[in-house]
Short mmCIF file of N, CA and C and ligand atoms in Angstrom, two decimals:
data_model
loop_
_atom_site.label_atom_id
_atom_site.label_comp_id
_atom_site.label_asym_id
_atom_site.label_seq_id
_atom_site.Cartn_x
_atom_site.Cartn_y
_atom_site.Cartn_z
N UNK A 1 127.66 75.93 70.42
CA UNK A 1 126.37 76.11 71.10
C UNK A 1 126.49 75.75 72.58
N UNK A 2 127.02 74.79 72.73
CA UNK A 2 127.40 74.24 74.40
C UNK A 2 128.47 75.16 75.09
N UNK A 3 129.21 75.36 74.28
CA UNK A 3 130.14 76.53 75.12
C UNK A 3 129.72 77.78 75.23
N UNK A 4 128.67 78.14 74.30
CA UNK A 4 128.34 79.80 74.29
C UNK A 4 127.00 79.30 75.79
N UNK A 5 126.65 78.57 75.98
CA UNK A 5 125.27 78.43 77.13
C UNK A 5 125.88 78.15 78.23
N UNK A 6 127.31 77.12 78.15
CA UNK A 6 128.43 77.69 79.49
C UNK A 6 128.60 78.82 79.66
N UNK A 7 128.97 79.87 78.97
CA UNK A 7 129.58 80.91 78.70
C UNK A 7 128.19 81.35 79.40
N UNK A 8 127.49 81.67 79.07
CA UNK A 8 126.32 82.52 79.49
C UNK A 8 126.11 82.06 81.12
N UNK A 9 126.18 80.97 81.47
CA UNK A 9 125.91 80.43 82.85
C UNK A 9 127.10 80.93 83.38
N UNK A 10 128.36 81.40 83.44
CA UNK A 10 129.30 81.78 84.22
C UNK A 10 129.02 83.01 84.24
N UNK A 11 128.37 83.82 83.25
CA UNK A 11 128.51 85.22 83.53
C UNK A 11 127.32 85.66 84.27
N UNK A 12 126.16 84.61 83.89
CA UNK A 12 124.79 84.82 84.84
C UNK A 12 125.43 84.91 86.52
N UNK A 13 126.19 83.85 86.70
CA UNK A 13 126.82 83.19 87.95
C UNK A 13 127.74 84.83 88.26
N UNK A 14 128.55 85.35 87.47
CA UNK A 14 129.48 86.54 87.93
C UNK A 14 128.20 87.61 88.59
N UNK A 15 127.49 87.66 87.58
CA UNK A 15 126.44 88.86 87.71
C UNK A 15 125.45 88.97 88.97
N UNK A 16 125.30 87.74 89.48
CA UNK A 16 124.46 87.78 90.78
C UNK A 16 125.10 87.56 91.81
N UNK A 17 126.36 86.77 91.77
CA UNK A 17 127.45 86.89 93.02
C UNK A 17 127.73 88.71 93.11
N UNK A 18 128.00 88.96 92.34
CA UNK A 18 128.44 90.47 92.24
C UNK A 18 127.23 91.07 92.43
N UNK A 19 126.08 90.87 92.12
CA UNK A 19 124.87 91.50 93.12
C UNK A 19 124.81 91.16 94.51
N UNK A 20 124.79 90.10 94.98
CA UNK A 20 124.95 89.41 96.53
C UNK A 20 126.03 90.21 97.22
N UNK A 21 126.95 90.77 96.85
CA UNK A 21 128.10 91.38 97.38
C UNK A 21 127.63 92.56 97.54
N UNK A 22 127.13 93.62 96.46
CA UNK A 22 127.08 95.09 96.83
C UNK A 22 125.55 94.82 97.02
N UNK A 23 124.88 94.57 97.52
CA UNK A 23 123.22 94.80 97.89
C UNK A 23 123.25 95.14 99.30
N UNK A 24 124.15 94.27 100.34
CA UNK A 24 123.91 95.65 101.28
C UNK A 24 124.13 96.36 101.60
N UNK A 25 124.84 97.18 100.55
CA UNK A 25 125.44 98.86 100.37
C UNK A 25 124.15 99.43 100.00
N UNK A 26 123.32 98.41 99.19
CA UNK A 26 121.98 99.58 98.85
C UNK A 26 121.27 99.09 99.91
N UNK A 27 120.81 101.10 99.95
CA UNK A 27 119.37 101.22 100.58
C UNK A 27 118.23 100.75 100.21
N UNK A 28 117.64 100.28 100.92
CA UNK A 28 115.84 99.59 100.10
C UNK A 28 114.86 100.41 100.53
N UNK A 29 114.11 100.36 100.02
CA UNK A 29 113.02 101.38 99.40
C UNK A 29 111.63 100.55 99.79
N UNK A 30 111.01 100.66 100.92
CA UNK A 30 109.88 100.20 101.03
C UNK A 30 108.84 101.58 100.63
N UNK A 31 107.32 100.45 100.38
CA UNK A 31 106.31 101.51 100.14
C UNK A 31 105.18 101.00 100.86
N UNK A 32 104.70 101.91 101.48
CA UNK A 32 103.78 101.52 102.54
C UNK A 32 102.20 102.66 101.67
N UNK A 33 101.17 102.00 101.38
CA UNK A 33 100.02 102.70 100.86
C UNK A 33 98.98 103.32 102.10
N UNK A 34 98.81 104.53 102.01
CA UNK A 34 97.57 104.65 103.04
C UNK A 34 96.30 104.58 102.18
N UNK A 35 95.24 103.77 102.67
CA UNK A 35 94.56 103.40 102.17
C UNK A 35 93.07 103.64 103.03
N UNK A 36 91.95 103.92 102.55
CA UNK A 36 90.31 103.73 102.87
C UNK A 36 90.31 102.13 103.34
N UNK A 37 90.42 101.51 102.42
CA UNK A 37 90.08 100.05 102.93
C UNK A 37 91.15 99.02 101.92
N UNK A 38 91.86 98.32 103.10
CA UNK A 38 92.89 97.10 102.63
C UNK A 38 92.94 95.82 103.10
N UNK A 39 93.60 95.10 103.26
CA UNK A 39 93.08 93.73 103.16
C UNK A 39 92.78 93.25 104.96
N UNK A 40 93.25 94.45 105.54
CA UNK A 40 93.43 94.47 106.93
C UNK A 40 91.96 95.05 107.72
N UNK A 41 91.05 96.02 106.77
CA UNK A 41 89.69 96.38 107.24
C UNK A 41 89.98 97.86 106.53
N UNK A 42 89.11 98.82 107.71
CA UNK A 42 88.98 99.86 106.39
C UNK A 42 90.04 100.92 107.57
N UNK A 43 90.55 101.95 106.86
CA UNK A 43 91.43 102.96 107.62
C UNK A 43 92.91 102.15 107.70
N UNK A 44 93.31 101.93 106.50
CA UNK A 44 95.11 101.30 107.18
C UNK A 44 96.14 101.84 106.08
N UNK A 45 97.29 101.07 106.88
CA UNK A 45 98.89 101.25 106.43
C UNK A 45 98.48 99.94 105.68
N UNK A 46 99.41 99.96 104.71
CA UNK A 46 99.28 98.61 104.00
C UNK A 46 100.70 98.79 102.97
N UNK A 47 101.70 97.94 103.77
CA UNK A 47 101.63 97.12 104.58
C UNK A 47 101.59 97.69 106.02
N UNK A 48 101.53 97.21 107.50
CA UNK A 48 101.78 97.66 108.48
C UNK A 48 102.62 97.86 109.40
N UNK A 49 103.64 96.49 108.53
CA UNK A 49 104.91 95.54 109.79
C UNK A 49 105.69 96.33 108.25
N UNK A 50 106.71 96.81 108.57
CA UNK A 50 107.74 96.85 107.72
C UNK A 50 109.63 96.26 109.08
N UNK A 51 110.27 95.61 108.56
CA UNK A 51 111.59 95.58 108.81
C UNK A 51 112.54 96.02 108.13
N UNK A 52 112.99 96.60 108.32
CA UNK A 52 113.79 97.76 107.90
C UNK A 52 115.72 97.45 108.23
N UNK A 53 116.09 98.04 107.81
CA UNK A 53 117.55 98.17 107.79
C UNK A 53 118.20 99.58 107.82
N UNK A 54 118.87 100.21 108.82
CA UNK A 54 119.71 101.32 108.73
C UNK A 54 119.85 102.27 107.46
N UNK A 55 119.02 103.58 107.12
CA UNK A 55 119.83 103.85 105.91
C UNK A 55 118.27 103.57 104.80
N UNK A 56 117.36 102.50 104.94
CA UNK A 56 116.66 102.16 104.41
C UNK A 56 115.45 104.14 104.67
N UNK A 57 114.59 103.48 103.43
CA UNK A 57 113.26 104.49 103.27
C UNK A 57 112.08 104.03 103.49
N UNK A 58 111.25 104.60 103.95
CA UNK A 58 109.58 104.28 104.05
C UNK A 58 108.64 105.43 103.15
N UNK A 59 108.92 104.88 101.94
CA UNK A 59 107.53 105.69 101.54
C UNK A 59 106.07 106.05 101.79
N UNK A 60 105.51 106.72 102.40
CA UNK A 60 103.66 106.27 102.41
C UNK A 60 103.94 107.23 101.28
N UNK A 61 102.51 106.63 100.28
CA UNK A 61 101.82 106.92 99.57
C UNK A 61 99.98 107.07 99.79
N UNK A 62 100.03 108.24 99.17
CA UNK A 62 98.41 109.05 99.84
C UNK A 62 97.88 108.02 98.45
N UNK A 63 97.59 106.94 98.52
CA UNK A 63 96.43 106.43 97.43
C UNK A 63 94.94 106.50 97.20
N UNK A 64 94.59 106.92 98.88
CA UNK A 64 93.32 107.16 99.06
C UNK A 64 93.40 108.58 99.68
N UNK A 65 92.46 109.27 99.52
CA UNK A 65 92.92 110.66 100.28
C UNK A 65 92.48 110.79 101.41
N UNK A 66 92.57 111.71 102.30
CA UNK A 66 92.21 112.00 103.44
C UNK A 66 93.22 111.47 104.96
N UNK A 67 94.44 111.23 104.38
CA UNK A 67 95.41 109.88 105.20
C UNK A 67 96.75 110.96 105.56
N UNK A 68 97.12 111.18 106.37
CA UNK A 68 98.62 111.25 106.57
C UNK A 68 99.28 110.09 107.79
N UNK A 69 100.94 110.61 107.96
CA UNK A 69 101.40 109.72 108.65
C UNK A 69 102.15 111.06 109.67
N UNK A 70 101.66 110.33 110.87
CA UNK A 70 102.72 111.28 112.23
C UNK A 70 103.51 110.29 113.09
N UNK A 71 104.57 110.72 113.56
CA UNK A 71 105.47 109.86 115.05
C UNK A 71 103.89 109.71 116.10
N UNK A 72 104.54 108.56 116.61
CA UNK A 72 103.99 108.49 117.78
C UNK A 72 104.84 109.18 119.16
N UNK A 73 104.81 109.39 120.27
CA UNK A 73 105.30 109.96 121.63
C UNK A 73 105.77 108.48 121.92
N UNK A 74 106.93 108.62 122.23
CA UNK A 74 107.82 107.24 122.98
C UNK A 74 107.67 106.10 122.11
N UNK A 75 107.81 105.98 120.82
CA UNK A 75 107.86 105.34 120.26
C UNK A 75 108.61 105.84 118.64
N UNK A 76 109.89 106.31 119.05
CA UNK A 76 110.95 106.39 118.30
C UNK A 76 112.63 106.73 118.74
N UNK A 77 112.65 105.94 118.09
CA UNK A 77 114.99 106.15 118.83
C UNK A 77 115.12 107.05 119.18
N UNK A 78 115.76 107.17 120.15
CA UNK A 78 116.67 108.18 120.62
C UNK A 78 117.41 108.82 120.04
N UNK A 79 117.03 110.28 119.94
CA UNK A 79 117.51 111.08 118.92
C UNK A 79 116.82 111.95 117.32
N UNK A 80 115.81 110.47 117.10
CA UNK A 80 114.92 110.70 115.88
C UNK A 80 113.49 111.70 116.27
N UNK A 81 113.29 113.26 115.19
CA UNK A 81 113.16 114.12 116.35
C UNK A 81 111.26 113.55 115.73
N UNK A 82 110.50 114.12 115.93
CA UNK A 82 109.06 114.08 115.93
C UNK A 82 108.56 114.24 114.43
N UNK A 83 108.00 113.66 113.69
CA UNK A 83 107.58 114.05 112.47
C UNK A 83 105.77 114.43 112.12
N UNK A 84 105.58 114.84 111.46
CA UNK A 84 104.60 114.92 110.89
C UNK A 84 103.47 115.40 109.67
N UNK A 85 103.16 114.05 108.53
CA UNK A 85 103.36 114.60 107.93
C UNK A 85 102.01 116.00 106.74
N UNK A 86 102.05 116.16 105.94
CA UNK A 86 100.62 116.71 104.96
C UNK A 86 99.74 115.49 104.98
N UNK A 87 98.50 116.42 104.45
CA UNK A 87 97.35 115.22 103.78
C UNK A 87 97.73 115.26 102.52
N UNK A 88 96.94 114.20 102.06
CA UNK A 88 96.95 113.99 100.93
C UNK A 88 98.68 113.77 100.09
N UNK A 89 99.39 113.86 100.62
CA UNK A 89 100.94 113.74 100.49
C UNK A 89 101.91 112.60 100.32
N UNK A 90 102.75 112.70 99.65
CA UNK A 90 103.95 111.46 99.25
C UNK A 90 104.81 111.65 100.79
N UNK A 91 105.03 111.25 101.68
CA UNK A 91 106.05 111.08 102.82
C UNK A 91 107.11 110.30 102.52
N UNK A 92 108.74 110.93 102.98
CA UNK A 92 109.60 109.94 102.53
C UNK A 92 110.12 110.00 104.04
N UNK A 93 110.42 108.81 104.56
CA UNK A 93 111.10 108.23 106.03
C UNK A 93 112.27 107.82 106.12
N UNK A 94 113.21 108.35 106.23
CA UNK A 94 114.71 108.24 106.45
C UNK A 94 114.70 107.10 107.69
N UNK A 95 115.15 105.79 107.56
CA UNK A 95 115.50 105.49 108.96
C UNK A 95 116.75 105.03 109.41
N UNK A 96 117.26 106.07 109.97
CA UNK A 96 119.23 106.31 110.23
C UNK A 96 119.19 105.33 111.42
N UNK A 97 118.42 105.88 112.20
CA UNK A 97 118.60 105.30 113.44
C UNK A 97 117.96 103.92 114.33
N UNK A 98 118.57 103.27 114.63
CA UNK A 98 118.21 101.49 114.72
C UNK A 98 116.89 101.70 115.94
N UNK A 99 116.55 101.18 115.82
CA UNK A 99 115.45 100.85 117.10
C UNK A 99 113.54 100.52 116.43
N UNK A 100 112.98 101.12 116.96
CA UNK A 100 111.43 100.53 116.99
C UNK A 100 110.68 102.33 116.41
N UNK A 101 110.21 102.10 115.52
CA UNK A 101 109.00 103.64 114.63
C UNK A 101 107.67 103.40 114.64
N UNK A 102 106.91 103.87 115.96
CA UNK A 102 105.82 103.61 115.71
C UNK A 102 105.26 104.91 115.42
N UNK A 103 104.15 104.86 114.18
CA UNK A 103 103.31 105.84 113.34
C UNK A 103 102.12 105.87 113.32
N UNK A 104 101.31 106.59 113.03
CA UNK A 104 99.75 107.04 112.89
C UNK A 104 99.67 107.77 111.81
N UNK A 105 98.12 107.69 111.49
CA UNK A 105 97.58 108.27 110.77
C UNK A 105 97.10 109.11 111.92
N UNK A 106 96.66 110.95 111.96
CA UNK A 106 96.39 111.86 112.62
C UNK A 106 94.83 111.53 113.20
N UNK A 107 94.12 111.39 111.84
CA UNK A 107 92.59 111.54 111.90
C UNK A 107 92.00 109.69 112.69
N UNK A 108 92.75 109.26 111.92
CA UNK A 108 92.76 107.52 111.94
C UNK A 108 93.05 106.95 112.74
N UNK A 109 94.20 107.47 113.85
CA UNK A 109 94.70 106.79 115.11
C UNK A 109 93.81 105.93 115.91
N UNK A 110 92.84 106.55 116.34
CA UNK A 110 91.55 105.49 117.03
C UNK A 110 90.77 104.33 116.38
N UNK A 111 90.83 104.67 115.24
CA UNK A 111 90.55 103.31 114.34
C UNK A 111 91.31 102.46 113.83
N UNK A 112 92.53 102.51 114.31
CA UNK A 112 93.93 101.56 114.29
C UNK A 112 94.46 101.68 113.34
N UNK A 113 94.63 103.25 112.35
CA UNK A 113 95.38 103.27 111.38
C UNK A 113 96.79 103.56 111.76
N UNK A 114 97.86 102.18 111.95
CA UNK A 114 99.11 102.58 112.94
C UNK A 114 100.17 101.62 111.99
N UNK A 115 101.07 101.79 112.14
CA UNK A 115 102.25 100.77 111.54
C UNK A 115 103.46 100.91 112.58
N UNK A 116 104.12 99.77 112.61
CA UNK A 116 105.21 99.49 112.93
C UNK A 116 106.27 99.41 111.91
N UNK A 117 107.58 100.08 112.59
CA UNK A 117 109.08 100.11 111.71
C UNK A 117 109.86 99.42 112.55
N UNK A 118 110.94 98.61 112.48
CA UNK A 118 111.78 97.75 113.49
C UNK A 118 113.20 97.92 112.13
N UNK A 119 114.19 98.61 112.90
CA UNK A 119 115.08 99.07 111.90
C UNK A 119 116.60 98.47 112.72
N UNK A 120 117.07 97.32 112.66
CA UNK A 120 118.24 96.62 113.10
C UNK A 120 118.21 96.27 114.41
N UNK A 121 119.18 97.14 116.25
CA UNK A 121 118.96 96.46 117.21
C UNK A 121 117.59 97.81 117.69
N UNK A 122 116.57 96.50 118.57
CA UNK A 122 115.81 97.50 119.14
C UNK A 122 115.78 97.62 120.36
N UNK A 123 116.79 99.16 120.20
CA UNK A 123 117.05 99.28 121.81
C UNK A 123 115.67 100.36 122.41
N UNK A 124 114.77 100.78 122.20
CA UNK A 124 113.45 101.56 122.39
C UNK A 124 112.40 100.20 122.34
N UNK A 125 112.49 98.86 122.39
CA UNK A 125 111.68 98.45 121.88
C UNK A 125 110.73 98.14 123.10
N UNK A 126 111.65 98.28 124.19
CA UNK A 126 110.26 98.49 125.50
C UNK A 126 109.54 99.87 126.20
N UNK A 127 110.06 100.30 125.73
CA UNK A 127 110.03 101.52 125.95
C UNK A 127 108.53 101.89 124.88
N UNK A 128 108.73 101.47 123.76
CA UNK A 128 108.11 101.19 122.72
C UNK A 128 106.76 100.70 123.17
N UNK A 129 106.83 99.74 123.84
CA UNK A 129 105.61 98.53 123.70
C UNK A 129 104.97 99.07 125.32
N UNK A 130 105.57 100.17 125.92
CA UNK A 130 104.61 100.68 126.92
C UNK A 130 103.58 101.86 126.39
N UNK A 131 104.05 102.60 125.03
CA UNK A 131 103.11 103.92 124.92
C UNK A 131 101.68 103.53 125.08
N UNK A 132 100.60 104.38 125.41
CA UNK A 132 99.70 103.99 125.90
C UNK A 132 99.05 104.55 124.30
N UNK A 133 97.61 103.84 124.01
CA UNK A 133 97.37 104.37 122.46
C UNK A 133 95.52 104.29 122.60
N UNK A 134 95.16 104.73 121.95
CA UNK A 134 93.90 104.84 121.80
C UNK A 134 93.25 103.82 121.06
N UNK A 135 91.47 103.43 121.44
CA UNK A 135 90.82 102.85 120.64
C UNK A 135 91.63 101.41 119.96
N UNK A 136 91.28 101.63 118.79
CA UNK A 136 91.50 99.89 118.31
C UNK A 136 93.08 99.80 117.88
N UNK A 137 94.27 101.17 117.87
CA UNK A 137 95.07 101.28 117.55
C UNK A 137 96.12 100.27 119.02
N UNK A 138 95.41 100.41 119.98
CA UNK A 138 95.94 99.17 121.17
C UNK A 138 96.07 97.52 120.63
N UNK A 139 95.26 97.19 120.22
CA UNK A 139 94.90 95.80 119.77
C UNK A 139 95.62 95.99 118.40
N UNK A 140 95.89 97.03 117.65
CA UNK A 140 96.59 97.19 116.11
C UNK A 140 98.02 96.84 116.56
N UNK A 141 98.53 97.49 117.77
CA UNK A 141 99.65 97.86 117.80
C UNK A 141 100.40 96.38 118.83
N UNK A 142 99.30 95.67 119.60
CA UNK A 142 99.45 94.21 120.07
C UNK A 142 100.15 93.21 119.34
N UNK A 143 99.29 93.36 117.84
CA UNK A 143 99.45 92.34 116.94
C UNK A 143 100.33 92.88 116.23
N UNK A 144 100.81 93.80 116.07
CA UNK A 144 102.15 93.73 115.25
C UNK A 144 103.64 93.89 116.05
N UNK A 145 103.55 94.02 117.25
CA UNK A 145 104.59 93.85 118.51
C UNK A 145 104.79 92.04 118.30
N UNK A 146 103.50 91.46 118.20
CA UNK A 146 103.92 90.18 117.76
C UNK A 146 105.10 89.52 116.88
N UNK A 147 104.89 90.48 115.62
CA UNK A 147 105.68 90.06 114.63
C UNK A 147 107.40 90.36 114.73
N UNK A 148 107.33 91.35 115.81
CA UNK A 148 109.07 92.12 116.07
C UNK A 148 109.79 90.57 116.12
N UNK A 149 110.70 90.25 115.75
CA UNK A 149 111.66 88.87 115.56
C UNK A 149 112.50 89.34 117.07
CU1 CU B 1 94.00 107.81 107.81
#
């Protein structure tokens, strides 16, 4: 009985070292909800701040309808071309390229439906924090420039 619950504790011990090793080969899979109203007020990304890693995904999910997600102008890497996406739609976000993703909702932009992506070094990230933005999406986009590490 004592050796089989050793036995089990070394292989628990193999099994998560050997997860710790290949995990950052995997891509992670965030999910970002567009939502009517979240814990943030009504019209948002939820979550809003995602950090990200090279390689990683951004799902939005249409949970509430009437929501899509578009690029913002000067507020994506160099290279990453303009997106934009359906209503009512599943969006999947590739993010290859390191730097700063700032997004909107189309209809929502003025009511601060905006999120931030920060995906390894951010070399756009001033470049970033000059776009000029509308309505309450200024003060949206303040407070989550905060959170960039
Ligand atoms: Cu919206």
């Amino acid at each position: 009985m004592k050796n089989g619950f050793k036995k089990a504790i070394a292989v628990f011990g193999l099994v998560a070292a050997t997860g710790m090793v290949l995990s950052p080969a995997l891509a992670e899979e965030f999910e970002v909800k567009m939502l009517n109203k979240g814990e943030k007020g009504t019209m948002v990304f939820e979550p809003d701040f995602i950090a990200a890693q090279p390689g990683d995904t951004i799902k939005f999910v249409p949970t509430d309808k009437g929501h899509n997600v578009e690029s913002i102008k000067g507020m994506l890497p160099a290279g990453v071309e303009e997106f934009k996406s359906k209503f009512n739609a599943e969006y999947v976000l590739t993010v290859d390229e390191e730097g700063v993703y700032g997004v909107k909702c189309t209809p929502h932009y003025a009511m601060g439906m905006v999120a931030l992506i920060t995906v390894g070094e951010l070399g756009n990230l001033d470049e970033a924090k000059e776009a000029k933005h509308k309505g309450k999406a200024k003060k949206v986009f303040a407070e989550l420039f905060e959170q960039v590490q």
